[in-house]
């Protein structure tokens, strides 16, 4: 015996869906994709204990504000609290950031 499911065509309208909201102000992305001059805030650190410990030693954790000073295909130079750090791309991919209002 086959099981059939039917849905009324009028029940699939957009009026039944919640309104879409703009995600522009809260978009997050890997630090490795950031552009020079951007001010960003760390929203997540992906990785294990040793990765987090290494980043914490540099003053980088959730909520830390940083600025991209230089970016090439192998590394990023970032400024955190008037200190500069070089991060390889693999490590920069583990830092999830979001834009901040700082100029």
PDB file of C-alpha atoms in Angstrom:
ATOM      1  CA  UNK A   1       0.000   0.000   0.000  1.00  0.00           C
ATOM      2  CA  UNK A   2       1.491   3.363  -1.025  1.00  0.00           C
ATOM      3  CA  UNK A   3       1.488   6.297   1.329  1.00  0.00           C
ATOM      4  CA  UNK A   4       0.382   9.543  -0.286  1.00  0.00           C
ATOM      5  CA  UNK A   5       0.824  12.998   1.150  1.00  0.00           C
ATOM      6  CA  UNK A   6      -1.012  15.937  -0.289  1.00  0.00           C
ATOM      7  CA  UNK A   7      -0.581  19.615   0.411  1.00  0.00           C
ATOM      8  CA  UNK A   8      -3.067  22.220  -0.676  1.00  0.00           C
ATOM      9  CA  UNK A   9      -1.488  24.608  -3.173  1.00  0.00           C
ATOM     10  CA  UNK A  10      -2.772  27.671  -1.343  1.00  0.00           C
ATOM     11  CA  UNK A  11      -1.012  26.625   1.870  1.00  0.00           C
ATOM     12  CA  UNK A  12       2.414  27.127   0.219  1.00  0.00           C
ATOM     13  CA  UNK A  13       2.325  30.904  -0.031  1.00  0.00           C
ATOM     14  CA  UNK A  14       4.945  33.336   1.165  1.00  0.00           C
ATOM     15  CA  UNK A  15       2.433  34.843   3.586  1.00  0.00           C
ATOM     16  CA  UNK A  16       2.935  31.752   5.761  1.00  0.00           C
ATOM     17  CA  UNK A  17       6.684  32.375   6.064  1.00  0.00           C
ATOM     18  CA  UNK A  18       8.355  34.652   8.594  1.00  0.00           C
ATOM     19  CA  UNK A  19       9.675  37.914   7.135  1.00  0.00           C
ATOM     20  CA  UNK A  20      13.240  37.921   5.866  1.00  0.00           C
ATOM     21  CA  UNK A  21      15.647  40.177   7.706  1.00  0.00           C
ATOM     22  CA  UNK A  22      18.910  41.639   6.501  1.00  0.00           C
ATOM     23  CA  UNK A  23      21.959  39.747   7.725  1.00  0.00           C
ATOM     24  CA  UNK A  24      24.415  42.413   6.563  1.00  0.00           C
ATOM     25  CA  UNK A  25      25.215  43.772  10.015  1.00  0.00           C
ATOM     26  CA  UNK A  26      25.819  40.356  11.553  1.00  0.00           C
ATOM     27  CA  UNK A  27      27.575  38.455   8.767  1.00  0.00           C
ATOM     28  CA  UNK A  28      30.588  36.493   9.869  1.00  0.00           C
ATOM     29  CA  UNK A  29      33.394  34.994   7.809  1.00  0.00           C
ATOM     30  CA  UNK A  30      36.887  33.516   8.190  1.00  0.00           C
ATOM     31  CA  UNK A  31      39.616  36.047   8.923  1.00  0.00           C
ATOM     32  CA  UNK A  32      41.570  34.652   5.959  1.00  0.00           C
ATOM     33  CA  UNK A  33      39.056  36.298   3.595  1.00  0.00           C
ATOM     34  CA  UNK A  34      39.250  39.776   5.149  1.00  0.00           C
ATOM     35  CA  UNK A  35      40.613  42.815   3.309  1.00  0.00           C
ATOM     36  CA  UNK A  36      43.405  45.180   4.306  1.00  0.00           C
ATOM     37  CA  UNK A  37      42.137  48.058   6.447  1.00  0.00           C
ATOM     38  CA  UNK A  38      39.077  46.230   7.798  1.00  0.00           C
ATOM     39  CA  UNK A  39      38.294  46.496  11.504  1.00  0.00           C
ATOM     40  CA  UNK A  40      36.855  43.214  12.724  1.00  0.00           C
ATOM     41  CA  UNK A  41      35.771  41.497  15.908  1.00  0.00           C
ATOM     42  CA  UNK A  42      36.416  37.815  16.591  1.00  0.00           C
ATOM     43  CA  UNK A  43      33.094  36.016  17.055  1.00  0.00           C
ATOM     44  CA  UNK A  44      34.335  32.411  17.145  1.00  0.00           C
ATOM     45  CA  UNK A  45      37.571  30.472  17.338  1.00  0.00           C
ATOM     46  CA  UNK A  46      37.423  27.099  15.596  1.00  0.00           C
ATOM     47  CA  UNK A  47      39.942  24.541  16.694  1.00  0.00           C
ATOM     48  CA  UNK A  48      41.142  22.596  19.660  1.00  0.00           C
ATOM     49  CA  UNK A  49      42.651  23.544  22.972  1.00  0.00           C
ATOM     50  CA  UNK A  50      46.152  24.160  21.598  1.00  0.00           C
ATOM     51  CA  UNK A  51      44.833  26.516  18.904  1.00  0.00           C
ATOM     52  CA  UNK A  52      42.821  28.511  21.431  1.00  0.00           C
ATOM     53  CA  UNK A  53      45.776  28.630  23.840  1.00  0.00           C
ATOM     54  CA  UNK A  54      48.096  29.891  21.094  1.00  0.00           C
ATOM     55  CA  UNK A  55      45.644  32.616  20.077  1.00  0.00           C
ATOM     56  CA  UNK A  56      44.936  33.602  23.698  1.00  0.00           C
ATOM     57  CA  UNK A  57      48.682  34.107  24.190  1.00  0.00           C
ATOM     58  CA  UNK A  58      48.490  36.677  21.386  1.00  0.00           C
ATOM     59  CA  UNK A  59      45.474  38.362  22.984  1.00  0.00           C
ATOM     60  CA  UNK A  60      42.985  36.930  20.495  1.00  0.00           C
ATOM     61  CA  UNK A  61      39.728  35.467  21.785  1.00  0.00           C
ATOM     62  CA  UNK A  62      35.999  35.944  21.223  1.00  0.00           C
ATOM     63  CA  UNK A  63      35.251  39.675  21.342  1.00  0.00           C
ATOM     64  CA  UNK A  64      38.767  40.824  20.432  1.00  0.00           C
ATOM     65  CA  UNK A  65      38.866  43.713  17.939  1.00  0.00           C
ATOM     66  CA  UNK A  66      41.591  43.580  15.309  1.00  0.00           C
ATOM     67  CA  UNK A  67      42.610  45.348  12.117  1.00  0.00           C
ATOM     68  CA  UNK A  68      44.034  43.821   8.942  1.00  0.00           C
ATOM     69  CA  UNK A  69      47.370  45.511   8.187  1.00  0.00           C
ATOM     70  CA  UNK A  70      48.665  43.289   5.378  1.00  0.00           C
ATOM     71  CA  UNK A  71      47.254  40.298   3.515  1.00  0.00           C
ATOM     72  CA  UNK A  72      48.832  38.012   0.953  1.00  0.00           C
ATOM     73  CA  UNK A  73      48.317  34.418  -0.126  1.00  0.00           C
ATOM     74  CA  UNK A  74      50.319  32.890   2.718  1.00  0.00           C
ATOM     75  CA  UNK A  75      49.845  35.127   5.748  1.00  0.00           C
ATOM     76  CA  UNK A  76      48.033  38.042   7.350  1.00  0.00           C
ATOM     77  CA  UNK A  77      49.492  40.805   9.462  1.00  0.00           C
ATOM     78  CA  UNK A  78      46.947  41.935  12.058  1.00  0.00           C
ATOM     79  CA  UNK A  79      46.990  44.650  14.690  1.00  0.00           C
ATOM     80  CA  UNK A  80      45.563  43.871  18.136  1.00  0.00           C
ATOM     81  CA  UNK A  81      45.801  46.485  20.912  1.00  0.00           C
ATOM     82  CA  UNK A  82      48.704  48.307  19.235  1.00  0.00           C
ATOM     83  CA  UNK A  83      50.608  45.034  18.719  1.00  0.00           C
ATOM     84  CA  UNK A  84      51.116  43.305  15.376  1.00  0.00           C
ATOM     85  CA  UNK A  85      50.958  39.581  14.733  1.00  0.00           C
ATOM     86  CA  UNK A  86      51.593  37.493  11.652  1.00  0.00           C
ATOM     87  CA  UNK A  87      49.120  34.635  11.148  1.00  0.00           C
ATOM     88  CA  UNK A  88      49.409  31.938   8.515  1.00  0.00           C
ATOM     89  CA  UNK A  89      46.343  31.367   6.351  1.00  0.00           C
ATOM     90  CA  UNK A  90      45.504  28.036   8.031  1.00  0.00           C
ATOM     91  CA  UNK A  91      45.288  29.709  11.435  1.00  0.00           C
ATOM     92  CA  UNK A  92      43.430  32.712   9.999  1.00  0.00           C
ATOM     93  CA  UNK A  93      40.787  30.319   8.628  1.00  0.00           C
ATOM     94  CA  UNK A  94      40.038  29.209  12.209  1.00  0.00           C
ATOM     95  CA  UNK A  95      39.153  32.726  13.332  1.00  0.00           C
ATOM     96  CA  UNK A  96      35.583  33.687  12.461  1.00  0.00           C
ATOM     97  CA  UNK A  97      35.128  37.456  12.426  1.00  0.00           C
ATOM     98  CA  UNK A  98      32.449  40.054  11.868  1.00  0.00           C
ATOM     99  CA  UNK A  99      32.730  43.719  10.815  1.00  0.00           C
ATOM    100  CA  UNK A 100      32.793  46.334  13.558  1.00  0.00           C
ATOM    101  CA  UNK A 101      31.857  50.029  13.525  1.00  0.00           C
ATOM    102  CA  UNK A 102      35.337  51.237  14.482  1.00  0.00           C
ATOM    103  CA  UNK A 103      36.966  53.594  11.991  1.00  0.00           C
TER     104      UNK A 103
END
